[in-house]
Amino acid sequence: MTKTVPQGAAMLLDFIREAEVGSKGRASYDVIYGHNQGKLTKPLTEMTIAEVIRAQKGWARAHGSSAAGGYQFMRATLTGLLKEVPGLRGEQRFDPALQDRLALHLLNRRGFAGFVSGEISPVEFARRLAMEWASLPVLAESQGDRQRIRRGQSYYAGDGLNRALVRPEKLEAVLGAVLVAREAEADRVGEEAALVVPARPRKPVSRSGRFWTWLLTAGGTLVTALKELNLVALDWRVQLAILAVIVGFAVYAISSMPAVRDALGLTR
């Protein structure tokens, strides 16, 4: 499964692929209807989308269905996706990553976002999934494609070709697990967001009020000391000691400011 597929969606797509072709390993992406992939001249995942669509016309006549790949894409479905999915081109290879991407698109088209948000009930979402993938059962009695169908039947029951291949209880369990995975993912994202502490913007030293206050105070103190204490009359060593104390105090006060420490790259 492609790593970019959300966990809940990946879980459901793995289940769908296994229901459709009987396995969910790498080989599942090369399957065509009736497991006739051994008759192909090259593996399905090495073909382009355009090549698959051209070949599907013959598969429908020879095998009874054009279903191809891990999600059993019908020819009409692939043709429609070429027009619907942005950036999808016929020359792209029909590899596992692309099949996952297209299946996720189908999942979203059937209301996956509404299901995980609680807007669509599990019964309704299962009915929509059954309309897309014939191997999946409906979870309640409803109108099918051809007839009234019971819980556990394929939406296409009665067409002589399709039937549900998994029990409804199993689909219900998977849908429940998808909701749990979605809640866990939402909780994890919320916890990670709560741990993010916004970086405190650095204030230029020149715009710091404390910087200028202490600078002017230190300067004023120095001038006052020169005038009031008549330092010039004292011994030169005493003058230097007094000046060193005043300057040292001013430097300490100014350097203790956050703006100055940030500018100097000092840890707090």
PDB file of N, CA and C in Angstrom, residues 127-221:
ATOM      1  N   ARG A 127     -23.374   0.410   1.650  1.00  0.00           N
ATOM      2  CA  ARG A 127     -24.177   0.297   0.423  1.00  0.00           C
ATOM      3  C   ARG A 127     -23.464   0.978  -0.744  1.00  0.00           C
ATOM      4  N   ARG A 128     -22.861   2.132  -0.471  1.00  0.00           N
ATOM      5  CA  ARG A 128     -22.128   2.843  -1.522  1.00  0.00           C
ATOM      6  C   ARG A 128     -20.898   2.051  -1.970  1.00  0.00           C
ATOM      7  N   LEU A 129     -20.208   1.450  -1.012  1.00  0.00           N
ATOM      8  CA  LEU A 129     -19.049   0.628  -1.362  1.00  0.00           C
ATOM      9  C   LEU A 129     -19.470  -0.572  -2.204  1.00  0.00           C
ATOM     10  N   ALA A 130     -20.606  -1.176  -1.853  1.00  0.00           N
ATOM     11  CA  ALA A 130     -21.102  -2.334  -2.595  1.00  0.00           C
ATOM     12  C   ALA A 130     -21.481  -1.961  -4.021  1.00  0.00           C
ATOM     13  N   MET A 131     -21.855  -0.720  -4.236  1.00  0.00           N
ATOM     14  CA  MET A 131     -22.167  -0.256  -5.591  1.00  0.00           C
ATOM     15  C   MET A 131     -20.891  -0.144  -6.424  1.00  0.00           C
ATOM     16  N   GLU A 132     -19.764   0.102  -5.745  1.00  0.00           N
ATOM     17  CA  GLU A 132     -18.483   0.249  -6.448  1.00  0.00           C
ATOM     18  C   GLU A 132     -17.773  -1.087  -6.600  1.00  0.00           C
ATOM     19  N   TRP A 133     -17.832  -1.919  -5.555  1.00  0.00           N
ATOM     20  CA  TRP A 133     -17.149  -3.212  -5.566  1.00  0.00           C
ATOM     21  C   TRP A 133     -18.163  -4.326  -5.300  1.00  0.00           C
ATOM     22  N   ALA A 134     -18.427  -5.104  -6.315  1.00  0.00           N
ATOM     23  CA  ALA A 134     -19.497  -6.106  -6.266  1.00  0.00           C
ATOM     24  C   ALA A 134     -19.269  -7.211  -5.249  1.00  0.00           C
ATOM     25  N   SER A 135     -18.024  -7.422  -4.819  1.00  0.00           N
ATOM     26  CA  SER A 135     -17.748  -8.496  -3.861  1.00  0.00           C
ATOM     27  C   SER A 135     -18.156  -8.129  -2.434  1.00  0.00           C
ATOM     28  N   LEU A 136     -18.446  -6.859  -2.197  1.00  0.00           N
ATOM     29  CA  LEU A 136     -18.813  -6.406  -0.851  1.00  0.00           C
ATOM     30  C   LEU A 136     -20.322  -6.520  -0.642  1.00  0.00           C
ATOM     31  N   PRO A 137     -20.745  -6.864   0.584  1.00  0.00           N
ATOM     32  CA  PRO A 137     -22.171  -7.020   0.862  1.00  0.00           C
ATOM     33  C   PRO A 137     -22.803  -5.719   1.376  1.00  0.00           C
ATOM     34  N   VAL A 138     -24.099  -5.611   1.231  1.00  0.00           N
ATOM     35  CA  VAL A 138     -24.824  -4.518   1.882  1.00  0.00           C
ATOM     36  C   VAL A 138     -25.079  -4.958   3.326  1.00  0.00           C
ATOM     37  N   LEU A 139     -25.299  -4.009   4.208  1.00  0.00           N
ATOM     38  CA  LEU A 139     -25.481  -4.325   5.624  1.00  0.00           C
ATOM     39  C   LEU A 139     -26.943  -4.296   6.065  1.00  0.00           C
ATOM     40  N   ALA A 140     -27.814  -3.969   5.145  1.00  0.00           N
ATOM     41  CA  ALA A 140     -29.242  -3.953   5.473  1.00  0.00           C
ATOM     42  C   ALA A 140     -30.050  -4.168   4.194  1.00  0.00           C
ATOM     43  N   GLU A 141     -31.259  -4.624   4.346  1.00  0.00           N
ATOM     44  CA  GLU A 141     -32.116  -4.846   3.184  1.00  0.00           C
ATOM     45  C   GLU A 141     -32.308  -3.534   2.436  1.00  0.00           C
ATOM     46  N   SER A 142     -32.195  -3.589   1.137  1.00  0.00           N
ATOM     47  CA  SER A 142     -32.323  -2.376   0.324  1.00  0.00           C
ATOM     48  C   SER A 142     -32.573  -2.759  -1.126  1.00  0.00           C
ATOM     49  N   GLN A 143     -32.744  -1.771  -1.951  1.00  0.00           N
ATOM     50  CA  GLN A 143     -32.934  -2.017  -3.377  1.00  0.00           C
ATOM     51  C   GLN A 143     -31.561  -2.138  -4.041  1.00  0.00           C
ATOM     52  N   GLY A 144     -31.351  -3.227  -4.746  1.00  0.00           N
ATOM     53  CA  GLY A 144     -30.099  -3.430  -5.448  1.00  0.00           C
ATOM     54  C   GLY A 144     -30.180  -2.972  -6.890  1.00  0.00           C
ATOM     55  N   ASP A 145     -29.201  -3.352  -7.663  1.00  0.00           N
ATOM     56  CA  ASP A 145     -29.156  -2.953  -9.072  1.00  0.00           C
ATOM     57  C   ASP A 145     -30.279  -3.587  -9.872  1.00  0.00           C
ATOM     58  N   ARG A 146     -30.654  -4.831  -9.525  1.00  0.00           N
ATOM     59  CA  ARG A 146     -31.660  -5.545 -10.304  1.00  0.00           C
ATOM     60  C   ARG A 146     -32.865  -5.997  -9.495  1.00  0.00           C
ATOM     61  N   GLN A 147     -32.715  -6.065  -8.209  1.00  0.00           N
ATOM     62  CA  GLN A 147     -33.794  -6.610  -7.387  1.00  0.00           C
ATOM     63  C   GLN A 147     -33.658  -6.124  -5.953  1.00  0.00           C
ATOM     64  N   ARG A 148     -34.632  -6.437  -5.143  1.00  0.00           N
ATOM     65  CA  ARG A 148     -34.564  -6.162  -3.719  1.00  0.00           C
ATOM     66  C   ARG A 148     -33.567  -7.140  -3.107  1.00  0.00           C
ATOM     67  N   ILE A 149     -32.628  -6.629  -2.328  1.00  0.00           N
ATOM     68  CA  ILE A 149     -31.581  -7.501  -1.790  1.00  0.00           C
ATOM     69  C   ILE A 149     -31.603  -7.510  -0.263  1.00  0.00           C
ATOM     70  N   ARG A 150     -31.120  -8.611   0.287  1.00  0.00           N
ATOM     71  CA  ARG A 150     -31.071  -8.781   1.733  1.00  0.00           C
ATOM     72  C   ARG A 150     -29.687  -8.410   2.261  1.00  0.00           C
ATOM     73  N   ARG A 151     -29.602  -8.237   3.565  1.00  0.00           N
ATOM     74  CA  ARG A 151     -28.315  -8.023   4.225  1.00  0.00           C
ATOM     75  C   ARG A 151     -27.363  -9.169   3.873  1.00  0.00           C
ATOM     76  N   GLY A 152     -26.162  -8.834   3.483  1.00  0.00           N
ATOM     77  CA  GLY A 152     -25.163  -9.847   3.152  1.00  0.00           C
ATOM     78  C   GLY A 152     -25.069 -10.143   1.665  1.00  0.00           C
ATOM     79  N   GLN A 153     -26.005  -9.627   0.863  1.00  0.00           N
ATOM     80  CA  GLN A 153     -25.945  -9.872  -0.578  1.00  0.00           C
ATOM     81  C   GLN A 153     -25.175  -8.763  -1.295  1.00  0.00           C
ATOM     82  N   SER A 154     -24.699  -9.079  -2.481  1.00  0.00           N
ATOM     83  CA  SER A 154     -24.053  -8.085  -3.335  1.00  0.00           C
ATOM     84  C   SER A 154     -25.105  -7.122  -3.868  1.00  0.00           C
ATOM     85  N   TYR A 155     -24.713  -5.896  -4.068  1.00  0.00           N
ATOM     86  CA  TYR A 155     -25.628  -4.913  -4.659  1.00  0.00           C
ATOM     87  C   TYR A 155     -26.070  -5.368  -6.042  1.00  0.00           C
ATOM     88  N   TYR A 156     -25.216  -6.160  -6.701  1.00  0.00           N
ATOM     89  CA  TYR A 156     -25.511  -6.626  -8.059  1.00  0.00           C
ATOM     90  C   TYR A 156     -26.055  -8.053  -8.097  1.00  0.00           C
ATOM     91  N   ALA A 157     -26.541  -8.523  -6.974  1.00  0.00           N
ATOM     92  CA  ALA A 157     -27.132  -9.868  -6.932  1.00  0.00           C
ATOM     93  C   ALA A 157     -28.244  -9.985  -7.972  1.00  0.00           C
ATOM     94  N   GLY A 158     -28.278 -11.140  -8.653  1.00  0.00           N
ATOM     95  CA  GLY A 158     -29.298 -11.367  -9.662  1.00  0.00           C
ATOM     96  C   GLY A 158     -28.836 -11.117 -11.081  1.00  0.00           C
ATOM     97  N   ASP A 159     -27.571 -10.613 -11.248  1.00  0.00           N
ATOM     98  CA  ASP A 159     -27.099 -10.364 -12.618  1.00  0.00           C
ATOM     99  C   ASP A 159     -26.431 -11.595 -13.217  1.00  0.00           C
ATOM    100  N   GLY A 160     -26.362 -12.698 -12.448  1.00  0.00           N
ATOM    101  CA  GLY A 160     -25.775 -13.935 -12.953  1.00  0.00           C
ATOM    102  C   GLY A 160     -24.264 -13.923 -12.994  1.00  0.00           C
ATOM    103  N   LEU A 161     -23.630 -12.859 -12.483  1.00  0.00           N
ATOM    104  CA  LEU A 161     -22.172 -12.735 -12.550  1.00  0.00           C
ATOM    105  C   LEU A 161     -21.539 -12.439 -11.190  1.00  0.00           C
ATOM    106  N   ASN A 162     -22.185 -11.586 -10.410  1.00  0.00           N
ATOM    107  CA  ASN A 162     -21.582 -11.127  -9.162  1.00  0.00           C
ATOM    108  C   ASN A 162     -22.306 -11.652  -7.918  1.00  0.00           C
ATOM    109  N   ARG A 163     -21.506 -11.809  -6.851  1.00  0.00           N
ATOM    110  CA  ARG A 163     -22.049 -12.166  -5.545  1.00  0.00           C
ATOM    111  C   ARG A 163     -21.090 -11.655  -4.472  1.00  0.00           C
ATOM    112  N   ALA A 164     -21.627 -11.438  -3.278  1.00  0.00           N
ATOM    113  CA  ALA A 164     -20.789 -10.973  -2.179  1.00  0.00           C
ATOM    114  C   ALA A 164     -19.829 -12.086  -1.769  1.00  0.00           C
ATOM    115  N   LEU A 165     -18.572 -11.719  -1.531  1.00  0.00           N
ATOM    116  CA  LEU A 165     -17.550 -12.713  -1.196  1.00  0.00           C
ATOM    117  C   LEU A 165     -17.075 -12.617   0.250  1.00  0.00           C
ATOM    118  N   VAL A 166     -17.623 -11.693   1.018  1.00  0.00           N
ATOM    119  CA  VAL A 166     -17.295 -11.580   2.439  1.00  0.00           C
ATOM    120  C   VAL A 166     -18.575 -11.437   3.242  1.00  0.00           C
ATOM    121  N   ARG A 167     -18.530 -11.862   4.476  1.00  0.00           N
ATOM    122  CA  ARG A 167     -19.698 -11.770   5.332  1.00  0.00           C
ATOM    123  C   ARG A 167     -19.903 -10.325   5.808  1.00  0.00           C
ATOM    124  N   PRO A 168     -21.151  -9.919   6.014  1.00  0.00           N
ATOM    125  CA  PRO A 168     -21.409  -8.537   6.441  1.00  0.00           C
ATOM    126  C   PRO A 168     -20.755  -8.201   7.777  1.00  0.00           C
ATOM    127  N   GLU A 169     -20.674  -9.197   8.695  1.00  0.00           N
ATOM    128  CA  GLU A 169     -20.057  -8.949   9.991  1.00  0.00           C
ATOM    129  C   GLU A 169     -18.575  -8.548   9.849  1.00  0.00           C
ATOM    130  N   LYS A 170     -17.915  -9.125   8.862  1.00  0.00           N
ATOM    131  CA  LYS A 170     -16.508  -8.810   8.649  1.00  0.00           C
ATOM    132  C   LYS A 170     -16.352  -7.382   8.125  1.00  0.00           C
ATOM    133  N   LEU A 171     -17.247  -6.993   7.217  1.00  0.00           N
ATOM    134  CA  LEU A 171     -17.204  -5.618   6.712  1.00  0.00           C
ATOM    135  C   LEU A 171     -17.502  -4.631   7.839  1.00  0.00           C
ATOM    136  N   GLU A 172     -18.464  -4.961   8.682  1.00  0.00           N
ATOM    137  CA  GLU A 172     -18.787  -4.088   9.813  1.00  0.00           C
ATOM    138  C   GLU A 172     -17.583  -3.918  10.737  1.00  0.00           C
ATOM    139  N   ALA A 173     -16.866  -5.005  10.979  1.00  0.00           N
ATOM    140  CA  ALA A 173     -15.688  -4.950  11.855  1.00  0.00           C
ATOM    141  C   ALA A 173     -14.604  -4.057  11.257  1.00  0.00           C
ATOM    142  N   VAL A 174     -14.402  -4.168   9.955  1.00  0.00           N
ATOM    143  CA  VAL A 174     -13.379  -3.346   9.295  1.00  0.00           C
ATOM    144  C   VAL A 174     -13.775  -1.874   9.327  1.00  0.00           C
ATOM    145  N   LEU A 175     -15.027  -1.578   9.075  1.00  0.00           N
ATOM    146  CA  LEU A 175     -15.481  -0.191   9.118  1.00  0.00           C
ATOM    147  C   LEU A 175     -15.318   0.386  10.528  1.00  0.00           C
ATOM    148  N   GLY A 176     -15.590  -0.437  11.532  1.00  0.00           N
ATOM    149  CA  GLY A 176     -15.384   0.004  12.907  1.00  0.00           C
ATOM    150  C   GLY A 176     -13.922   0.284  13.191  1.00  0.00           C
ATOM    151  N   ALA A 177     -13.047  -0.586  12.694  1.00  0.00           N
ATOM    152  CA  ALA A 177     -11.610  -0.402  12.892  1.00  0.00           C
ATOM    153  C   ALA A 177     -11.112   0.857  12.183  1.00  0.00           C
ATOM    154  N   VAL A 178     -11.701   1.168  11.033  1.00  0.00           N
ATOM    155  CA  VAL A 178     -11.332   2.376  10.295  1.00  0.00           C
ATOM    156  C   VAL A 178     -11.661   3.618  11.124  1.00  0.00           C
ATOM    157  N   LEU A 179     -12.824   3.619  11.769  1.00  0.00           N
ATOM    158  CA  LEU A 179     -13.216   4.756  12.597  1.00  0.00           C
ATOM    159  C   LEU A 179     -12.285   4.904  13.800  1.00  0.00           C
ATOM    160  N   VAL A 180     -11.903   3.788  14.403  1.00  0.00           N
ATOM    161  CA  VAL A 180     -10.983   3.831  15.537  1.00  0.00           C
ATOM    162  C   VAL A 180      -9.622   4.382  15.100  1.00  0.00           C
ATOM    163  N   ALA A 181      -9.141   3.924  13.935  1.00  0.00           N
ATOM    164  CA  ALA A 181      -7.859   4.397  13.411  1.00  0.00           C
ATOM    165  C   ALA A 181      -7.915   5.886  13.115  1.00  0.00           C
ATOM    166  N   ARG A 182      -9.045   6.331  12.611  1.00  0.00           N
ATOM    167  CA  ARG A 182      -9.214   7.750  12.297  1.00  0.00           C
ATOM    168  C   ARG A 182      -9.173   8.594  13.574  1.00  0.00           C
ATOM    169  N   GLU A 183      -9.835   8.139  14.619  1.00  0.00           N
ATOM    170  CA  GLU A 183      -9.840   8.863  15.889  1.00  0.00           C
ATOM    171  C   GLU A 183      -8.438   8.908  16.497  1.00  0.00           C
ATOM    172  N   ALA A 184      -7.727   7.780  16.414  1.00  0.00           N
ATOM    173  CA  ALA A 184      -6.363   7.729  16.947  1.00  0.00           C
ATOM    174  C   ALA A 184      -5.451   8.680  16.189  1.00  0.00           C
ATOM    175  N   GLU A 185      -5.623   8.742  14.878  1.00  0.00           N
ATOM    176  CA  GLU A 185      -4.807   9.632  14.048  1.00  0.00           C
ATOM    177  C   GLU A 185      -5.103  11.082  14.385  1.00  0.00           C
ATOM    178  N   ALA A 186      -6.387  11.413  14.595  1.00  0.00           N
ATOM    179  CA  ALA A 186      -6.776  12.782  14.940  1.00  0.00           C
ATOM    180  C   ALA A 186      -6.207  13.168  16.300  1.00  0.00           C
ATOM    181  N   ASP A 187      -6.228  12.230  17.257  1.00  0.00           N
ATOM    182  CA  ASP A 187      -5.669  12.494  18.588  1.00  0.00           C
ATOM    183  C   ASP A 187      -4.168  12.732  18.512  1.00  0.00           C
ATOM    184  N   ARG A 188      -3.482  11.925  17.687  1.00  0.00           N
ATOM    185  CA  ARG A 188      -2.025  12.075  17.557  1.00  0.00           C
ATOM    186  C   ARG A 188      -1.673  13.429  16.960  1.00  0.00           C
ATOM    187  N   VAL A 189      -2.412  13.829  15.924  1.00  0.00           N
ATOM    188  CA  VAL A 189      -2.155  15.130  15.294  1.00  0.00           C
ATOM    189  C   VAL A 189      -2.406  16.254  16.295  1.00  0.00           C
ATOM    190  N   GLY A 190      -3.466  16.101  17.106  1.00  0.00           N
ATOM    191  CA  GLY A 190      -3.771  17.119  18.106  1.00  0.00           C
ATOM    192  C   GLY A 190      -2.688  17.232  19.156  1.00  0.00           C
ATOM    193  N   GLU A 191      -2.160  16.084  19.604  1.00  0.00           N
ATOM    194  CA  GLU A 191      -1.094  16.090  20.603  1.00  0.00           C
ATOM    195  C   GLU A 191       0.175  16.722  20.046  1.00  0.00           C
ATOM    196  N   GLU A 192       0.500  16.408  18.793  1.00  0.00           N
ATOM    197  CA  GLU A 192       1.697  16.985  18.185  1.00  0.00           C
ATOM    198  C   GLU A 192       1.561  18.487  18.041  1.00  0.00           C
ATOM    199  N   ALA A 193       0.342  18.945  17.699  1.00  0.00           N
ATOM    200  CA  ALA A 193       0.118  20.383  17.546  1.00  0.00           C
ATOM    201  C   ALA A 193       0.248  21.095  18.888  1.00  0.00           C
ATOM    202  N   ALA A 194      -0.195  20.433  19.968  1.00  0.00           N
ATOM    203  CA  ALA A 194      -0.130  21.032  21.302  1.00  0.00           C
ATOM    204  C   ALA A 194       1.310  21.165  21.784  1.00  0.00           C
ATOM    205  N   LEU A 195       2.197  20.301  21.282  1.00  0.00           N
ATOM    206  CA  LEU A 195       3.595  20.329  21.720  1.00  0.00           C
ATOM    207  C   LEU A 195       4.416  21.397  21.007  1.00  0.00           C
ATOM    208  N   VAL A 196       3.868  21.924  19.939  1.00  0.00           N
ATOM    209  CA  VAL A 196       4.594  22.942  19.171  1.00  0.00           C
ATOM    210  C   VAL A 196       4.507  24.276  19.893  1.00  0.00           C
ATOM    211  N   VAL A 197       5.645  24.818  20.319  1.00  0.00           N
ATOM    212  CA  VAL A 197       5.686  26.113  20.995  1.00  0.00           C
ATOM    213  C   VAL A 197       6.133  27.161  19.983  1.00  0.00           C
ATOM    214  N   PRO A 198       5.302  28.157  19.732  1.00  0.00           N
ATOM    215  CA  PRO A 198       5.676  29.185  18.756  1.00  0.00           C
ATOM    216  C   PRO A 198       6.986  29.861  19.139  1.00  0.00           C
ATOM    217  N   ALA A 199       7.848  30.031  18.194  1.00  0.00           N
ATOM    218  CA  ALA A 199       9.133  30.681  18.448  1.00  0.00           C
ATOM    219  C   ALA A 199       8.920  32.147  18.785  1.00  0.00           C
ATOM    220  N   ARG A 200       9.597  32.607  19.839  1.00  0.00           N
ATOM    221  CA  ARG A 200       9.463  34.005  20.229  1.00  0.00           C
ATOM    222  C   ARG A 200      10.263  34.871  19.269  1.00  0.00           C
ATOM    223  N   PRO A 201       9.593  35.810  18.592  1.00  0.00           N
ATOM    224  CA  PRO A 201      10.314  36.642  17.632  1.00  0.00           C
ATOM    225  C   PRO A 201      11.388  37.481  18.315  1.00  0.00           C
ATOM    226  N   ARG A 202      12.523  37.536  17.702  1.00  0.00           N
ATOM    227  CA  ARG A 202      13.621  38.313  18.267  1.00  0.00           C
ATOM    228  C   ARG A 202      13.388  39.799  18.044  1.00  0.00           C
ATOM    229  N   LYS A 203      13.578  40.572  19.113  1.00  0.00           N
ATOM    230  CA  LYS A 203      13.424  42.015  19.035  1.00  0.00           C
ATOM    231  C   LYS A 203      14.798  42.635  18.853  1.00  0.00           C
ATOM    232  N   PRO A 204      14.980  43.481  17.849  1.00  0.00           N
ATOM    233  CA  PRO A 204      16.286  44.095  17.648  1.00  0.00           C
ATOM    234  C   PRO A 204      16.742  44.818  18.906  1.00  0.00           C
ATOM    235  N   VAL A 205      18.037  44.715  19.220  1.00  0.00           N
ATOM    236  CA  VAL A 205      18.580  45.355  20.413  1.00  0.00           C
ATOM    237  C   VAL A 205      18.322  46.849  20.376  1.00  0.00           C
ATOM    238  N   SER A 206      18.433  47.427  19.170  1.00  0.00           N
ATOM    239  CA  SER A 206      18.270  48.870  19.042  1.00  0.00           C
ATOM    240  C   SER A 206      16.860  49.343  19.366  1.00  0.00           C
ATOM    241  N   ARG A 207      15.889  48.391  19.345  1.00  0.00           N
ATOM    242  CA  ARG A 207      14.500  48.762  19.630  1.00  0.00           C
ATOM    243  C   ARG A 207      14.089  48.368  21.045  1.00  0.00           C
ATOM    244  N   SER A 208      15.024  47.909  21.832  1.00  0.00           N
ATOM    245  CA  SER A 208      14.733  47.482  23.203  1.00  0.00           C
ATOM    246  C   SER A 208      14.732  48.680  24.141  1.00  0.00           C
ATOM    247  N   GLY A 209      13.606  48.894  24.835  1.00  0.00           N
ATOM    248  CA  GLY A 209      13.523  49.997  25.792  1.00  0.00           C
ATOM    249  C   GLY A 209      14.491  49.835  26.942  1.00  0.00           C
ATOM    250  N   ARG A 210      14.644  48.582  27.401  1.00  0.00           N
ATOM    251  CA  ARG A 210      15.558  48.320  28.510  1.00  0.00           C
ATOM    252  C   ARG A 210      16.998  48.663  28.137  1.00  0.00           C
ATOM    253  N   PHE A 211      17.345  48.372  26.875  1.00  0.00           N
ATOM    254  CA  PHE A 211      18.714  48.634  26.428  1.00  0.00           C
ATOM    255  C   PHE A 211      19.056  50.107  26.564  1.00  0.00           C
ATOM    256  N   TRP A 212      18.148  50.936  26.031  1.00  0.00           N
ATOM    257  CA  TRP A 212      18.432  52.370  26.066  1.00  0.00           C
ATOM    258  C   TRP A 212      18.331  52.921  27.485  1.00  0.00           C
ATOM    259  N   THR A 213      17.417  52.371  28.290  1.00  0.00           N
ATOM    260  CA  THR A 213      17.308  52.832  29.677  1.00  0.00           C
ATOM    261  C   THR A 213      18.600  52.583  30.444  1.00  0.00           C
ATOM    262  N   TRP A 214      19.095  51.335  30.329  1.00  0.00           N
ATOM    263  CA  TRP A 214      20.329  51.007  31.039  1.00  0.00           C
ATOM    264  C   TRP A 214      21.544  51.753  30.456  1.00  0.00           C
ATOM    265  N   LEU A 215      21.553  51.921  29.143  1.00  0.00           N
ATOM    266  CA  LEU A 215      22.678  52.621  28.536  1.00  0.00           C
ATOM    267  C   LEU A 215      22.739  54.067  29.009  1.00  0.00           C
ATOM    268  N   LEU A 216      21.579  54.734  29.009  1.00  0.00           N
ATOM    269  CA  LEU A 216      21.530  56.127  29.448  1.00  0.00           C
ATOM    270  C   LEU A 216      21.796  56.242  30.941  1.00  0.00           C
ATOM    271  N   THR A 217      21.268  55.254  31.688  1.00  0.00           N
ATOM    272  CA  THR A 217      21.498  55.270  33.135  1.00  0.00           C
ATOM    273  C   THR A 217      22.983  55.127  33.449  1.00  0.00           C
ATOM    274  N   ALA A 218      23.609  54.181  32.747  1.00  0.00           N
ATOM    275  CA  ALA A 218      25.035  53.967  32.970  1.00  0.00           C
ATOM    276  C   ALA A 218      25.836  55.207  32.592  1.00  0.00           C
ATOM    277  N   GLY A 219      25.461  55.805  31.455  1.00  0.00           N
ATOM    278  CA  GLY A 219      26.168  57.007  31.027  1.00  0.00           C
ATOM    279  C   GLY A 219      25.965  58.150  31.998  1.00  0.00           C
ATOM    280  N   GLY A 220      24.713  58.300  32.452  1.00  0.00           N
ATOM    281  CA  GLY A 220      24.428  59.373  33.408  1.00  0.00           C
ATOM    282  C   GLY A 220      25.155  59.167  34.721  1.00  0.00           C
ATOM    283  N   THR A 221      25.194  57.898  35.157  1.00  0.00           N
ATOM    284  CA  THR A 221      25.890  57.591  36.406  1.00  0.00           C
ATOM    285  C   THR A 221      27.368  57.926  36.299  1.00  0.00           C
TER     286      THR A 221
END
